[in-house]
Coordinates of C-alpha atoms in Angstrom, one line a residue:
M355 CA 0.0 0.0 0.0
K356 CA 1.4 3.5 -0.9
L357 CA 2.2 6.0 1.8
S358 CA -0.7 8.3 0.7
S359 CA -3.1 5.3 1.1
I360 CA -1.8 4.4 4.5
L361 CA -2.3 8.0 5.7
L362 CA -5.7 8.3 4.0
V363 CA -6.9 5.3 6.2
G364 CA -6.5 7.6 9.2
L365 CA -7.5 10.9 7.5
V366 CA -10.7 9.6 6.0
S367 CA -11.8 7.5 8.9
S368 CA -11.2 10.5 11.2
T369 CA -13.7 12.5 9.1
A370 CA -16.1 9.6 8.6
F371 CA -16.4 8.6 12.3
Q372 CA -16.4 12.2 13.7
A373 CA -20.0 12.1 14.9
V374 CA -19.1 9.2 17.3
N375 CA -17.6 11.8 19.5
A376 CA -21.1 12.4 20.9
Q377 CA -20.9 9.1 22.8
D378 CA -19.4 8.7 26.2
K379 CA -15.9 7.4 25.6
S380 CA -16.4 4.8 28.3
E381 CA -18.9 3.1 26.1
L382 CA -16.4 2.5 23.2
P383 CA -13.9 -0.3 22.9
L384 CA -10.2 0.5 23.3
W385 CA -9.5 -0.5 19.7
E386 CA -11.3 -1.6 16.6
I387 CA -10.2 -3.0 13.3
G388 CA -12.3 -3.1 10.2
G389 CA -12.9 -1.6 6.8
F390 CA -15.0 1.1 5.1
A391 CA -16.3 2.1 1.8
L392 CA -16.7 5.9 1.1
G393 CA -17.8 8.1 -1.7
V394 CA -16.9 11.9 -1.7
S395 CA -17.8 14.9 -3.9
Q396 CA -15.4 17.6 -2.9
Q397 CA -14.8 21.2 -3.9
A398 CA -11.5 21.1 -5.8
Y399 CA -10.3 24.0 -3.4
P400 CA -12.0 26.8 -1.7
G401 CA -13.2 29.2 -4.4
S402 CA -13.2 26.5 -7.2
S403 CA -16.4 26.2 -9.4
Q404 CA -15.6 22.5 -9.9
Q405 CA -16.2 19.3 -7.9
I406 CA -13.9 16.3 -7.8
Q407 CA -15.3 12.8 -7.0
R408 CA -13.5 10.1 -5.2
A409 CA -14.4 6.7 -4.0
L410 CA -12.4 4.6 -1.5
A411 CA -12.5 1.1 0.1
L412 CA -9.9 0.8 2.7
P413 CA -9.1 -0.9 6.1
Y414 CA -9.1 1.2 9.3
V415 CA -7.6 1.0 12.7
I416 CA -9.1 2.9 15.7
Y417 CA -7.1 3.1 18.9
R418 CA -8.4 5.1 21.9
G419 CA -5.4 4.9 24.3
Q420 CA -4.3 7.4 27.0
F421 CA -1.7 8.9 24.7
L422 CA -1.9 7.2 21.2
R423 CA -5.2 8.2 19.6
S424 CA -6.6 7.2 16.3
D425 CA -10.3 7.9 16.4
G426 CA -13.0 10.2 15.1
N427 CA -11.3 13.1 16.8
N428 CA -7.7 12.9 15.6
V429 CA -4.9 10.6 14.4
G430 CA -1.8 11.0 16.5
L431 CA -0.2 11.4 19.9
R432 CA -2.2 12.9 22.9
A433 CA 0.4 14.7 25.0
I434 CA -1.9 16.3 27.7
N435 CA -5.4 15.3 28.8
T436 CA -7.2 17.1 31.7
D437 CA -10.9 17.7 32.4
K438 CA -10.7 21.0 30.3
F439 CA -7.9 20.7 27.9
E440 CA -6.3 18.3 25.5
L441 CA -3.0 18.8 23.5
D442 CA -2.2 16.3 20.8
V443 CA -0.1 16.0 17.7
G444 CA -1.7 14.5 14.7
F445 CA -2.9 14.5 11.1
A446 CA -5.6 16.0 8.8
G447 CA -5.8 16.1 5.1
S448 CA -7.8 16.4 1.9
F449 CA -7.9 14.7 -1.5
G450 CA -5.9 16.1 -4.4
S451 CA -7.0 16.8 -8.0
G452 CA -5.1 16.6 -11.3
G453 CA -4.2 19.9 -13.0
N454 CA -6.3 18.9 -16.1
E455 CA -9.3 18.2 -14.0
I456 CA -9.7 21.9 -13.0
T457 CA -10.4 24.3 -15.9
A458 CA -9.2 27.3 -13.9
R459 CA -5.9 25.7 -13.2
S460 CA -5.4 24.3 -16.8
G461 CA -1.5 24.2 -17.4
M462 CA -0.7 24.8 -13.8
P463 CA 0.7 22.3 -11.3
Q464 CA -1.9 19.9 -9.9
L465 CA -3.2 20.2 -6.3
G466 CA -1.9 17.0 -4.7
T467 CA -3.1 15.2 -1.7
L468 CA -2.5 17.6 1.0
V469 CA -1.7 16.4 4.5
E470 CA -1.5 18.5 7.6
F471 CA 0.7 17.5 10.5
G472 CA 1.2 19.4 13.8
P473 CA -0.2 20.2 17.3
R474 CA -3.8 20.8 18.3
L475 CA -5.2 22.3 21.5
K476 CA -8.8 21.2 22.4
W477 CA -10.7 23.1 25.0
K478 CA -13.6 21.2 26.4
L479 CA -16.4 23.8 27.1
S480 CA -18.8 21.1 28.4
E481 CA -18.6 17.3 28.9
S482 CA -22.2 16.1 29.4
P483 CA -23.0 13.1 27.1
G484 CA -26.8 13.5 27.7
Q485 CA -26.9 17.1 26.8
G486 CA -24.2 17.4 24.1
R487 CA -20.6 18.3 24.2
W488 CA -19.2 21.7 23.2
S489 CA -15.5 22.3 22.5
V490 CA -13.2 24.6 20.8
E491 CA -10.2 23.2 18.7
L492 CA -7.1 25.2 17.9
P493 CA -4.8 23.3 15.3
L494 CA -1.6 24.6 13.9
R495 CA -0.2 22.4 11.2
G496 CA 2.4 22.2 8.5
V497 CA 1.0 21.2 5.1
F498 CA 2.7 18.6 2.9
D499 CA 2.0 17.5 -0.7
L500 CA 2.0 13.6 -0.7
S501 CA 1.7 13.8 -4.5
N502 CA 5.0 15.5 -4.7
S503 CA 7.4 13.7 -2.3
A504 CA 5.8 15.3 0.7
A505 CA 6.9 18.8 -0.4
Y506 CA 6.2 21.5 2.2
R507 CA 3.3 23.8 1.3
G508 CA 3.1 26.2 4.2
L509 CA 1.2 26.5 7.5
A510 CA -2.5 26.2 8.2
A511 CA -4.5 27.0 11.3
E512 CA -8.3 26.3 11.6
P513 CA -9.8 27.4 14.9
R514 CA -13.1 25.5 15.2
L515 CA -16.2 25.4 17.5
V516 CA -17.8 22.0 17.7
F517 CA -21.0 20.6 19.2
A518 CA -21.6 16.9 19.3
N519 CA -24.7 15.1 20.6
R520 CA -26.9 11.9 20.2
L521 CA -30.3 11.8 18.7
P522 CA -33.1 9.3 19.4
F523 CA -32.9 6.0 17.5
G524 CA -29.2 5.7 17.7
W525 CA -28.0 8.7 15.6
D526 CA -24.9 10.5 16.7
Y527 CA -24.0 13.9 15.1
S528 CA -21.6 16.8 15.3
V529 CA -21.9 20.4 14.0
S530 CA -18.9 22.7 13.5
A531 CA -18.0 26.2 12.4
S532 CA -14.4 27.2 11.6
A533 CA -12.1 29.7 9.9
L534 CA -9.2 28.3 7.7
L535 CA -6.2 30.5 7.8
G536 CA -2.9 29.9 5.9
S537 CA 0.6 31.3 5.4
Q538 CA 1.6 33.0 2.2
K539 CA 3.2 29.9 0.9
L540 CA 0.0 27.9 1.4
T541 CA -2.3 30.5 -0.2
D542 CA 0.1 30.8 -3.1
T543 CA -0.5 27.0 -3.6
Y544 CA -4.2 27.6 -4.1
Y545 CA -4.4 31.1 -5.5
G546 CA -1.1 32.4 -6.9
V547 CA -0.6 32.9 -10.6
N548 CA 3.1 33.6 -11.7
A549 CA 4.1 35.3 -15.0
A550 CA 4.7 32.0 -16.8
Q551 CA 1.2 30.7 -15.8
A552 CA -0.7 34.0 -16.8
L553 CA -3.2 34.0 -19.5
P554 CA -5.6 36.7 -20.8
T555 CA -8.4 35.1 -18.7
R556 CA -6.0 34.4 -15.9
P557 CA -3.9 37.5 -14.9
Q558 CA -0.8 37.2 -12.8
F559 CA -1.7 37.2 -9.0
N560 CA 0.4 37.4 -5.9
A561 CA -1.3 35.5 -3.1
K562 CA -1.4 37.0 0.5
S563 CA -1.4 35.2 3.7
G564 CA -4.6 35.3 5.9
L565 CA -8.1 33.9 5.8
I566 CA -8.6 31.2 3.1
A567 CA -12.3 30.2 3.9
T568 CA -15.0 30.1 6.5
R569 CA -16.6 26.7 7.0
L570 CA -19.7 25.0 8.4
G571 CA -19.7 21.2 8.8
L572 CA -22.1 18.4 9.8
A573 CA -21.3 14.8 10.4
A574 CA -23.7 12.0 11.4
S575 CA -23.6 8.2 11.9
K576 CA -25.8 5.4 13.0
Q577 CA -25.1 1.9 14.1
L578 CA -27.1 -0.4 11.7
Y579 CA -26.1 -3.8 13.3
N580 CA -23.5 -4.9 15.8
D581 CA -20.7 -4.6 13.3
W582 CA -22.1 -2.2 10.7
R583 CA -22.2 1.6 10.7
F584 CA -23.6 4.2 8.2
F585 CA -22.0 7.6 8.2
T586 CA -22.4 10.8 6.2
F587 CA -20.9 14.3 6.3
A588 CA -21.2 17.6 4.6
R589 CA -19.2 20.9 4.6
L590 CA -20.0 24.4 3.2
D591 CA -17.0 26.6 2.4
S592 CA -17.2 30.4 1.7
V593 CA -14.4 32.6 0.5
A594 CA -16.4 35.8 0.9
G595 CA -14.1 38.3 2.7
A596 CA -11.0 36.0 2.3
A597 CA -7.5 37.4 1.8
N598 CA -7.4 36.1 -1.8
E599 CA -11.0 36.6 -2.9
S600 CA -9.8 38.6 -5.9
S601 CA -7.6 35.8 -7.3
P602 CA -8.5 34.8 -10.9
L603 CA -8.5 31.2 -9.6
V604 CA -11.6 32.1 -7.4
R605 CA -14.6 31.3 -9.6
Q606 CA -17.4 31.2 -7.0
K607 CA -17.8 32.4 -3.4
N608 CA -19.4 29.3 -1.9
G609 CA -18.9 25.6 -2.4
F610 CA -19.6 22.3 -0.6
S611 CA -18.2 18.9 0.0
I612 CA -20.3 15.8 0.8
G613 CA -19.8 12.2 1.5
A614 CA -21.3 9.0 2.7
G615 CA -20.2 5.4 3.4
I616 CA -20.5 2.3 5.5
S617 CA -18.0 0.7 7.8
Y618 CA -17.7 -2.8 9.1
T619 CA -16.0 -3.7 12.4
W620 CA -14.1 -7.0 12.2
L621 CA -12.5 -7.1 15.5
R622 CA -12.8 -5.0 18.7
S623 CA -11.4 -5.2 22.2
S624 CA -13.4 -6.1 25.3
E625 CA -11.4 -3.4 27.1
K626 CA -12.9 0.0 27.1
A627 CA -11.4 3.2 25.7
M628 CA -9.4 5.5 27.8
P629 CA -11.1 8.8 28.8

């Protein structure tokens, strides 16, 4: 399995099972091994007028230890865990798109599979499983392009407010609002147009650091049988008021990403998860 596929096991499962956070962690097993199939329609990048579609069928491993965590919350090392705060180091990421897939970027380098790695501080505003959980997440991560030998693409920060709860009939869900910020190197990856890439319909543009997009997200999942779970998620991105809203590569202000899939748990531990 390629390195990108190995990391996407964690990255996609982290998104897909995000809504499970509404549950009390003491209800969940310490570890699970299984597989999932997932279909995604994703905006090529914030401000793009085109969608890219991807489908995956991959194994997954979830581990909810005291320090090492690979669950719906993050994939990485948890360094600090108190009643109010968590500090961990982990991954996040998004699918890439070939340069020829996106009309606005025709003749430009492709946007590869971008993986973010770095620390994240989580502030637990409330921890009441019966009434829902509020939290604030503050990640700061380096961005690397797996499609180009893990080339460094800049820094990203995405402060996020999250509410997670459980509905009747076994549905778990989470709702989030966030602002994606990027360094000049990262915003140039998305929005910069140099002299060699300029066209009459795509003038030269020097990208600036700052706000990339504001986001609203929703994830939900439901246990179907003992070993099967359905999950779905959606996210709305807006570049209105963003630092590079005037880039010729911005073709529309709002865009969305949606996905759905099903997972199967093959093995799980009898030992319960760490809090």
